[in-house]
Coordinates of C-alpha atoms in Angstrom, one line a residue:
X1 CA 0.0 0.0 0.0
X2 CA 1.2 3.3 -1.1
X3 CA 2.8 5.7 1.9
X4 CA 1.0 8.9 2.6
X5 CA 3.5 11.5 0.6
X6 CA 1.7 12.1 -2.6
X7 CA 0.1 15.6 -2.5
X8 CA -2.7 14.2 -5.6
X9 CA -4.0 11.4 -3.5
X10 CA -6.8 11.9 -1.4
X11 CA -7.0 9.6 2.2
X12 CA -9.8 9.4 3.7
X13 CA -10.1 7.5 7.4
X14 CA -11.5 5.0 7.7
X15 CA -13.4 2.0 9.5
X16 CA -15.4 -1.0 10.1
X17 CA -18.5 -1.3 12.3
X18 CA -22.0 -2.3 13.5
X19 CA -24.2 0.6 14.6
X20 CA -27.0 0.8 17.1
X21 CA -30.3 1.5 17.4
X22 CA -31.2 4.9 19.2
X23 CA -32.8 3.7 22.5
X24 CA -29.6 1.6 23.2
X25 CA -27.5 4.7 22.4
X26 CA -29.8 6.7 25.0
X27 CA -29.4 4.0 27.6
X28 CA -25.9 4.0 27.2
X29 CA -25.4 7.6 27.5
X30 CA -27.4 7.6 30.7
X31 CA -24.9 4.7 32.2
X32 CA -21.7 6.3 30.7
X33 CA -23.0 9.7 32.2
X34 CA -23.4 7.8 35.9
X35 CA -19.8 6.3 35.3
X36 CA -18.4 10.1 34.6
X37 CA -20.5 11.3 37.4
X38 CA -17.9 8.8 39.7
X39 CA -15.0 9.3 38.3
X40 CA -12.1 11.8 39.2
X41 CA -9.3 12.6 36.9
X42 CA -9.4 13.0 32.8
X43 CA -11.1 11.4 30.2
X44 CA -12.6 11.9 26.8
X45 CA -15.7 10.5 26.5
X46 CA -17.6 9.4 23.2
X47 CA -20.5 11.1 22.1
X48 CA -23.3 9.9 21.9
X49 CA -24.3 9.9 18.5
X50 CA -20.9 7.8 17.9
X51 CA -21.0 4.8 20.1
X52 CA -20.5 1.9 17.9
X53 CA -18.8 -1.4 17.8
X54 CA -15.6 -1.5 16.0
X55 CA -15.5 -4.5 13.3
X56 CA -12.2 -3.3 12.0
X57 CA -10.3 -0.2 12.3
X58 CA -8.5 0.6 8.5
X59 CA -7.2 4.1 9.3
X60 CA -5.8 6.6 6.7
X61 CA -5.8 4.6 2.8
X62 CA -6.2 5.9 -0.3
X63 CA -9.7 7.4 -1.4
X64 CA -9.4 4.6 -4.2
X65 CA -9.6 2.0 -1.5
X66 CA -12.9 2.6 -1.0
X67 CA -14.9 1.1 -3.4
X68 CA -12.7 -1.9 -3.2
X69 CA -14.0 -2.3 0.8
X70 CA -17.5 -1.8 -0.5
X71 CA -17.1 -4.5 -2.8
X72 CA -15.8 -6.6 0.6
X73 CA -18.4 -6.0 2.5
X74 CA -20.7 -7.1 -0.6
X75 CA -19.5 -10.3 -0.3
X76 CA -19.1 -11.1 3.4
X77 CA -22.5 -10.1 3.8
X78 CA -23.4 -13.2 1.7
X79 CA -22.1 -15.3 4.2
X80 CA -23.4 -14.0 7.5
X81 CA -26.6 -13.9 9.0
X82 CA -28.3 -11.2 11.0
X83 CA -27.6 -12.6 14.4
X84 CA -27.8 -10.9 18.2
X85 CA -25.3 -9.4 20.8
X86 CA -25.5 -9.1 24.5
X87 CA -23.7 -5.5 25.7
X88 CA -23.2 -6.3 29.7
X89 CA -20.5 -5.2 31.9
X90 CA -18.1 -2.2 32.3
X91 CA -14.0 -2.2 31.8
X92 CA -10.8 -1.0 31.1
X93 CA -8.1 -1.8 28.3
X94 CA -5.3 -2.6 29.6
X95 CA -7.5 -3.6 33.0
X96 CA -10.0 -1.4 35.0
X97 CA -7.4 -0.8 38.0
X98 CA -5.2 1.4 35.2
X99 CA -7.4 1.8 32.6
X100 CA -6.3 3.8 29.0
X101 CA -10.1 2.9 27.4
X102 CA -13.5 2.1 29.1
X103 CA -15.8 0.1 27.6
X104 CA -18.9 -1.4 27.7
X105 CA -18.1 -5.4 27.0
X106 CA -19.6 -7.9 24.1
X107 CA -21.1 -11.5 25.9
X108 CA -23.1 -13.0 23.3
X109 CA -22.6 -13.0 19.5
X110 CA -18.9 -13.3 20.2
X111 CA -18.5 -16.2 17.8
X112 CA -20.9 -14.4 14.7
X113 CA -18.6 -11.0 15.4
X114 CA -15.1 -12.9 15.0
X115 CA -16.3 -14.5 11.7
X116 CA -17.4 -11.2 10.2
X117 CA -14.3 -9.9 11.4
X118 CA -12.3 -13.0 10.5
X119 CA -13.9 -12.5 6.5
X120 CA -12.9 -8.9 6.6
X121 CA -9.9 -9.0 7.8
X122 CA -8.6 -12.0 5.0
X123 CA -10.2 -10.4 2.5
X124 CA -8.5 -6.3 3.3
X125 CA -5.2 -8.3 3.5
X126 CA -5.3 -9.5 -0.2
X127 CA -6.1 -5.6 -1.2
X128 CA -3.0 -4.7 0.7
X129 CA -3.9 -3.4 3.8
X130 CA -1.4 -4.2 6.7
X131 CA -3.2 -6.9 8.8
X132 CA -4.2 -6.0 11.9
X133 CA -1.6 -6.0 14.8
X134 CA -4.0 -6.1 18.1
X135 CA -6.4 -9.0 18.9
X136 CA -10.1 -8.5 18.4
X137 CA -11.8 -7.7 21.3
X138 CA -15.0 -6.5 20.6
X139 CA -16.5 -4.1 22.6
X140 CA -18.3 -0.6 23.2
X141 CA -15.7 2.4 23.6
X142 CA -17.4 5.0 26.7
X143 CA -13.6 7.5 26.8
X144 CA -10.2 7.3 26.6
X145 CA -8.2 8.1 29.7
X146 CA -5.6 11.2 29.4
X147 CA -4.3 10.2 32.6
X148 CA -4.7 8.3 35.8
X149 CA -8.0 8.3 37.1
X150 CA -10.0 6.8 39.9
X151 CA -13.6 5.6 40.1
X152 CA -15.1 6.1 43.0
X153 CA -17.6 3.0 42.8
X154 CA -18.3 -0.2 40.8
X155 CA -20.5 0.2 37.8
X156 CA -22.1 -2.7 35.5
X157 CA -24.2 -2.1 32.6
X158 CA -27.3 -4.0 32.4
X159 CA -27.9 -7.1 29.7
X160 CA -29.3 -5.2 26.4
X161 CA -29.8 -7.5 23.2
X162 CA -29.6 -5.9 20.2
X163 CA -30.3 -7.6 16.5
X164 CA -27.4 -6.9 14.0
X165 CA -28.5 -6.6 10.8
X166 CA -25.9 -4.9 9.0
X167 CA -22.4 -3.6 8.7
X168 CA -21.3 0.2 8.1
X169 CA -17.9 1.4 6.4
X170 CA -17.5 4.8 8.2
X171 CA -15.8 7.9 7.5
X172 CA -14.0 9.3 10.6
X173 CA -13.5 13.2 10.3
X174 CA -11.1 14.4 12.6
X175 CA -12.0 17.7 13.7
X176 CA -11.0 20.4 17.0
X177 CA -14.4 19.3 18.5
X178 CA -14.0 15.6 18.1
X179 CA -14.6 12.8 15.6
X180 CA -17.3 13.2 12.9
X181 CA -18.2 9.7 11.8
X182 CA -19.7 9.5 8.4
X183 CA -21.6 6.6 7.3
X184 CA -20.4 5.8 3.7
X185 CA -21.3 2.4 3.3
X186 CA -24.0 -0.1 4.6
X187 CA -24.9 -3.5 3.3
X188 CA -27.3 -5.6 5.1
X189 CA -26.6 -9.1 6.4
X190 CA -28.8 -12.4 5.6
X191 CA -32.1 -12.7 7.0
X192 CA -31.9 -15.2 9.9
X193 CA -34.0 -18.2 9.1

């Protein structure tokens, strides 16, 4: 894959993920606002509009990458059915005693999200994109910690099961206020039978 020097190409950010429904973006806000509430030190916590659960990160590619991972998520929606998650808990990355992230975690659909990402992932390689260095770990981001923090109780976020039903290739615009995320893409998984 070409190195970002050219001044004639365009990049664009990109990324991978599975979107959700409103009323679970409400109830989420309300829990991540009780975990800010009990927290002293800094973080930077996600909007609300852009929770999401991150299928594959890409990052900065050539604009002419794009309608090749359309045409990849085309195809790996043939394979997957529309299945369900389980959001419950509340962490850290590296671990909740020092955390760096805070998340909301993924109990069932594990298997379903590691094959979509699995399919992506083989498939972005053969275009050329560097493979992905960190484990998948799917989960909901809350903030990202500036520095060390404490939490002044212990927080767990409620079973919620949502239907996934398809996949979205977004456009992240960095910007002074924060992160735009700009849907570009969406194909719809098979209709569980």
């Amino acid at each position: 894959m070409a190195k970002k020097s050219s001044k004639d190409i365009n990049y664009k950010r990109l990324f991978i993920a599975v979107d959700f429904p409103e009323e679970i973006k409400e109830k989420i806000f309300v829990f991540q606002k009780n975990v800010k509430n009990s927290i002293i030190g800094n973080v930077k916590w996600v909007e609300k509009e852009n929770f999401h659960l991150t299928l594959r990160f890409i990052g900065e590619v050539p604009e002419r990458y794009v309608d090749e991972i359309k045409e990849i998520l085309d195809e790996v929606s043939q394979y997957v059915e529309s299945f369900p998650i389980t959001l419950e808990g509340f962490g850290g990355f590296p671990s909740l005693s020092s955390p760096r992230v805070l998340w909301i975690g993924i109990k069932d659909g594990l298997n379903d999200l590691e094959k979509i990402f699995d399919l992506i992932e083989r498939r972005l390689v053969k275009k050329g994109i560097p493979k992905e260095k960190k484990p998948f770990s799917p989960h909901l981001t809350l903030g990202r910690v500036k520095e060390n923090i404490k939490i002044l109780q212990d927080f767990d976020f409620k079973k919620e099961e949502i239907l996934i039903e398809e996949i979205i290739l977004f456009e992240s615009i960095l910007t002074p206020q924060g992160p735009i995320y700009k849907p570009i893409y969406k194909v719809s998984l098979k209709k569980h039978t």
